[in-house]
Short mmCIF file of N, CA and C in Angstrom, two decimals:
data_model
loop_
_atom_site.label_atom_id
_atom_site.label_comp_id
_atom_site.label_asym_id
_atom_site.label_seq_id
_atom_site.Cartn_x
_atom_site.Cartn_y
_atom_site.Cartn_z
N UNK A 1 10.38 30.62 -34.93
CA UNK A 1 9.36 29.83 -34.31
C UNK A 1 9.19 30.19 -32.84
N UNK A 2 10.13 30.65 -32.40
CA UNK A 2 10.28 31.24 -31.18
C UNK A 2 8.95 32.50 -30.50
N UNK A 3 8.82 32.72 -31.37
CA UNK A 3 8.23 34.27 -31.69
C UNK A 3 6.39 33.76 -31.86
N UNK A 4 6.50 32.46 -32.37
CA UNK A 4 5.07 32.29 -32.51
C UNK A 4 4.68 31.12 -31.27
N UNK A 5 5.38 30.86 -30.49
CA UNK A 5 5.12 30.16 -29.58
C UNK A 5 5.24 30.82 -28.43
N UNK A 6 6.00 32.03 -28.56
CA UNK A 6 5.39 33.30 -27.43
C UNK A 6 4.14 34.24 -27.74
N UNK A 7 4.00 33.90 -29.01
CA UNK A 7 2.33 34.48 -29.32
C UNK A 7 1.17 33.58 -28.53
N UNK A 8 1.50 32.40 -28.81
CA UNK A 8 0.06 30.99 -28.41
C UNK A 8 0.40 30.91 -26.81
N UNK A 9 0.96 31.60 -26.15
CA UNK A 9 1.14 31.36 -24.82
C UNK A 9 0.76 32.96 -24.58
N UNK A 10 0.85 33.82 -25.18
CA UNK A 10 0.03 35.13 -24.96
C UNK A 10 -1.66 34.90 -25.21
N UNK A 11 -1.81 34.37 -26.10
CA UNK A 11 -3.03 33.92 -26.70
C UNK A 11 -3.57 33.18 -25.87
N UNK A 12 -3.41 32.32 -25.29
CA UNK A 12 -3.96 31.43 -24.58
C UNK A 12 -3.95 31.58 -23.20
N UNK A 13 -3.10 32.72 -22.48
CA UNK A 13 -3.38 32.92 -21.47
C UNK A 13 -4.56 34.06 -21.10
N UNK A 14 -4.41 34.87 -22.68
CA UNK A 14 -6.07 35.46 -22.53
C UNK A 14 -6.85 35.33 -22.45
N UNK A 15 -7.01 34.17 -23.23
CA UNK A 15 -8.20 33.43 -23.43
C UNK A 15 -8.72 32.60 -21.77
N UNK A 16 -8.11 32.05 -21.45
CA UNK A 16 -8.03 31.57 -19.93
C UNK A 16 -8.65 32.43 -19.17
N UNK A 17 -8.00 33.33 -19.16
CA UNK A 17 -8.31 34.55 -18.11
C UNK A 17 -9.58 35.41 -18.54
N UNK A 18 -9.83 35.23 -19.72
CA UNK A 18 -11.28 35.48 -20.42
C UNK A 18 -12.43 34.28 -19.62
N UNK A 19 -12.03 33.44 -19.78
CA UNK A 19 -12.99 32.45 -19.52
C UNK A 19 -13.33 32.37 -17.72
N UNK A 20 -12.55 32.42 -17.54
CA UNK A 20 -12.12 32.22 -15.91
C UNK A 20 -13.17 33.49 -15.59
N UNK A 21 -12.37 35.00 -16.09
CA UNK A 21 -13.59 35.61 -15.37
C UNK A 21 -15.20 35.46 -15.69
N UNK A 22 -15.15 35.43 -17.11
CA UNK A 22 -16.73 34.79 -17.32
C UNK A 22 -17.50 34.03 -16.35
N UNK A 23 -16.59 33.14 -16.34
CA UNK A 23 -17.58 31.66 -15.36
C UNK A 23 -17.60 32.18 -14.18
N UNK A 24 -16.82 33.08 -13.73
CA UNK A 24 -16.69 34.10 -12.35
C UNK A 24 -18.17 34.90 -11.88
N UNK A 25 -18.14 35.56 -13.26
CA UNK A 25 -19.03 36.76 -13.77
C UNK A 25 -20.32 36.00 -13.37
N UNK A 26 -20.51 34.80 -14.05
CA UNK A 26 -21.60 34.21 -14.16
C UNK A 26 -22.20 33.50 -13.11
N UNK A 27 -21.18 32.94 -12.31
CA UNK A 27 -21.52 32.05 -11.35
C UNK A 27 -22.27 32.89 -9.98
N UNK A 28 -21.53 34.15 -10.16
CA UNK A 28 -21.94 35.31 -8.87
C UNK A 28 -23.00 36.10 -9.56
N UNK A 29 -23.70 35.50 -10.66
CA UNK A 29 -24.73 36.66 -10.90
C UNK A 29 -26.31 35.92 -10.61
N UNK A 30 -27.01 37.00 -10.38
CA UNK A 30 -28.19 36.46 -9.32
C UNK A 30 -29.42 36.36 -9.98
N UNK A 31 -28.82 34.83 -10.50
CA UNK A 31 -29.78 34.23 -12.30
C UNK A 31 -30.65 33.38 -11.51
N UNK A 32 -31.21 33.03 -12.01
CA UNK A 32 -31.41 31.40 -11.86
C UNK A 32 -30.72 30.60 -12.46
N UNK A 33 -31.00 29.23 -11.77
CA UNK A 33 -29.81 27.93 -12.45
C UNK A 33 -30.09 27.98 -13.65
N UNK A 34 -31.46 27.85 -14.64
CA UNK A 34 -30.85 27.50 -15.58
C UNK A 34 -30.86 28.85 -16.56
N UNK A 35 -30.59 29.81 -16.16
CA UNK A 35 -30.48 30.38 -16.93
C UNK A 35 -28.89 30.88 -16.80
N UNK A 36 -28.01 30.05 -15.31
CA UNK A 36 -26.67 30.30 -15.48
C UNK A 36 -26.36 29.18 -16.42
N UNK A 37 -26.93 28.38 -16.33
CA UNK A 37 -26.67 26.95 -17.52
C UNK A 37 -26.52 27.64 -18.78
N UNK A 38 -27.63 28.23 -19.20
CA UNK A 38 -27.36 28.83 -20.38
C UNK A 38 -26.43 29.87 -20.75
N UNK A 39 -25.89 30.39 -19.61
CA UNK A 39 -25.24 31.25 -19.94
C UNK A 39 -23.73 30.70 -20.35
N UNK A 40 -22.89 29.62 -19.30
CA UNK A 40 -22.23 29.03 -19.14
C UNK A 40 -22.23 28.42 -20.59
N UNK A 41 -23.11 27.54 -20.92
CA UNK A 41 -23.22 26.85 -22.66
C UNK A 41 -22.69 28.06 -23.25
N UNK A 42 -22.75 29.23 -23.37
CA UNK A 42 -22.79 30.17 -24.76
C UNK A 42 -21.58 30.43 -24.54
N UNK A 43 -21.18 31.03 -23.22
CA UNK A 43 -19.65 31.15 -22.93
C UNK A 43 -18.42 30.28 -23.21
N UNK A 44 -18.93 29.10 -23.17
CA UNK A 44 -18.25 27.81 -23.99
C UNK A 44 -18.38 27.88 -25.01
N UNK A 45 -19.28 28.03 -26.24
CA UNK A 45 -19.21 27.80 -27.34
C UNK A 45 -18.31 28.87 -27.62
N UNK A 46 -18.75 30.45 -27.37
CA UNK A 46 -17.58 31.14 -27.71
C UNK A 46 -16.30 30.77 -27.84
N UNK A 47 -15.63 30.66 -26.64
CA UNK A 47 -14.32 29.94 -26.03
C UNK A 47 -13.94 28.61 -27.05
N UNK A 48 -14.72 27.96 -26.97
CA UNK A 48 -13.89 26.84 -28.02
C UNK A 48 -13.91 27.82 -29.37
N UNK A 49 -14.88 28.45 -30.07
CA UNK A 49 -14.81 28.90 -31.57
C UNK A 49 -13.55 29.73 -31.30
N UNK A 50 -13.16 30.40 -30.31
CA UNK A 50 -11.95 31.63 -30.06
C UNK A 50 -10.98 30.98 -30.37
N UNK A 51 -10.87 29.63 -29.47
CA UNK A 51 -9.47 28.97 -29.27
C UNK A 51 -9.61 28.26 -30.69
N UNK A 52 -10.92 27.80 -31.00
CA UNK A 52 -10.58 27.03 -32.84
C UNK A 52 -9.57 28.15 -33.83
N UNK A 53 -10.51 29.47 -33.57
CA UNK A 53 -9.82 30.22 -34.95
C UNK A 53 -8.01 30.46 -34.46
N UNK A 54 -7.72 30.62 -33.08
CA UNK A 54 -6.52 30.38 -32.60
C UNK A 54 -5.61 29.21 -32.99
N UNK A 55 -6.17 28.68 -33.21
CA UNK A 55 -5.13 27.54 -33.78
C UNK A 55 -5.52 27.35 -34.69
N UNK A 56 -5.85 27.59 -36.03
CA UNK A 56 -6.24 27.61 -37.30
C UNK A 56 -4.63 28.67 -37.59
N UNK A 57 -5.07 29.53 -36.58
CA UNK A 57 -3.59 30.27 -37.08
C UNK A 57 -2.65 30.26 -36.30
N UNK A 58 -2.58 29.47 -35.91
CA UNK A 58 -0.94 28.84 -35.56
C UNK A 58 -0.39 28.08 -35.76
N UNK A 59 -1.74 27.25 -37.03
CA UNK A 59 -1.24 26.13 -37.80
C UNK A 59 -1.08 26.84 -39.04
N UNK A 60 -1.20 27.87 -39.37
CA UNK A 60 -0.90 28.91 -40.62
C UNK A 60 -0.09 29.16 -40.80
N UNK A 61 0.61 29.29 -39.42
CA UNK A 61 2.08 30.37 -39.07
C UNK A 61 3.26 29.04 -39.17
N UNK A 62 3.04 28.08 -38.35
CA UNK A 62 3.58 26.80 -38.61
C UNK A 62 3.90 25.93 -40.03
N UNK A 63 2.89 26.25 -40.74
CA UNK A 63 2.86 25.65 -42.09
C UNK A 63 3.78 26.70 -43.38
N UNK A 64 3.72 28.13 -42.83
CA UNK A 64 4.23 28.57 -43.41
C UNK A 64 5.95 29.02 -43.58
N UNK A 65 6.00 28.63 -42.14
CA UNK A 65 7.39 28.41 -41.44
C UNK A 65 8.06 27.00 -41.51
N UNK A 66 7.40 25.72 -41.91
CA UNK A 66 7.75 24.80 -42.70
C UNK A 66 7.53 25.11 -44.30
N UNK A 67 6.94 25.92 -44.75
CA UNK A 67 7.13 26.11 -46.06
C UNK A 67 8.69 26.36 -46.45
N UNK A 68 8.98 27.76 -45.80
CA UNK A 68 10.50 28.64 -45.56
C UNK A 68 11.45 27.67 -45.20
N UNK A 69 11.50 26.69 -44.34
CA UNK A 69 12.37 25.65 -44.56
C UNK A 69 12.71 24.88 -45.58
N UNK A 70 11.83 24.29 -45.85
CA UNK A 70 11.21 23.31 -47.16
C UNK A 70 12.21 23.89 -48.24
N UNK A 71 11.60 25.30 -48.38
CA UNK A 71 12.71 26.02 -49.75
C UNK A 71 14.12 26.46 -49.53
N UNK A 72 14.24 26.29 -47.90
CA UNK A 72 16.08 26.68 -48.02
C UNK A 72 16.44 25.31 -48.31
N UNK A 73 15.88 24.19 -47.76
CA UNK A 73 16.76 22.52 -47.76
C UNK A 73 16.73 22.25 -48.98
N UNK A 74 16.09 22.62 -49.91
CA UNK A 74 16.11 22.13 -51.26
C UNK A 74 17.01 23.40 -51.87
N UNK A 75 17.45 24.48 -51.67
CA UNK A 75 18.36 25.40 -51.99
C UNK A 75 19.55 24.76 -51.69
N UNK A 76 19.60 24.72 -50.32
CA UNK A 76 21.18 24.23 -49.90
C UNK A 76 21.38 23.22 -50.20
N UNK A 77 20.50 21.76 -50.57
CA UNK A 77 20.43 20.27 -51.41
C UNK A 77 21.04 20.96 -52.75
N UNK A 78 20.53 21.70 -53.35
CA UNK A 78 20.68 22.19 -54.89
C UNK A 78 22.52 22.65 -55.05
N UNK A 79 22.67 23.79 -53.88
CA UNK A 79 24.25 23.97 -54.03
C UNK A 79 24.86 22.94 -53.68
N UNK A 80 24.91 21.80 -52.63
CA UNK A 80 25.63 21.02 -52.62
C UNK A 80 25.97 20.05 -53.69
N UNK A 81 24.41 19.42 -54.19
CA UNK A 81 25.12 18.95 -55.26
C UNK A 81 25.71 19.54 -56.23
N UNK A 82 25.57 20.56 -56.56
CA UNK A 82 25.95 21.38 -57.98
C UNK A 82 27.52 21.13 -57.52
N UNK A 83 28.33 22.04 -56.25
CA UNK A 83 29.36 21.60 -56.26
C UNK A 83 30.11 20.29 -56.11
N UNK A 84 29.80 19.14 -55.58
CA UNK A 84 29.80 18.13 -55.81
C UNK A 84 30.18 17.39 -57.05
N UNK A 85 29.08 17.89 -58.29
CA UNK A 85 29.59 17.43 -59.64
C UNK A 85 30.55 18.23 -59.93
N UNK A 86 30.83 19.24 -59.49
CA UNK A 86 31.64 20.58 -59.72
C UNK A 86 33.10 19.49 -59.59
N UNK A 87 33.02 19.08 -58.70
CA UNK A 87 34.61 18.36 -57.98
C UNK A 87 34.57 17.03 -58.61
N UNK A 88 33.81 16.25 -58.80
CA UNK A 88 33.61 14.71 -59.26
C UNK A 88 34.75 14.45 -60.15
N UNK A 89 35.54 13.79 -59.67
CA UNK A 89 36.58 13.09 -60.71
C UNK A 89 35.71 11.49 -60.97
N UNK A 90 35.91 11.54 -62.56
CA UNK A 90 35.45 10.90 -63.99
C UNK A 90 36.31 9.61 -63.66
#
């Protein structure tokens, strides 16, 4: 889990630094207002859909990494009891 929470902090600091220069890009370019308005709107919508599909999969990676748990605790539940009855005095 280690490994995917140094991914979403790679991920997200791109994304940041994506956005940051955008609104940079945009703010110093020699638009008119509303056509920096518009520009700004689209740059946002991007940015949230980026960061949506970003965490779509890091709730993938998460779910599947509670899956892998899920099946060792019911493995190691399974040997314990087995030995358990193994020892059970009647």
């Amino acid at each position: 889990m280690t490994q995917t929470n140094n991914n979403l902090r790679i991920v997200s600091a791109l994304l940041l630094g994506a956005a940051v220069g955008g609104i940079l890009g945009i703010i110093f370019a020699p638009d008119k207002g509303s056509e920096t308005r518009k520009k700004l709107l689209a740059k946002g919508e991007d940015l949230t859909e980026a960061m949506k599909e970003k965490f779509e999969d890091f709730l993938a990676e998460v779910k599947a990494d509670a899956e892998i748990v899920k099946e060792k605790t019911h493995a190691f539940m399974g040997d314990g009891i087995a030995k358990a009855e193994k020892f059970q005095i009647d």
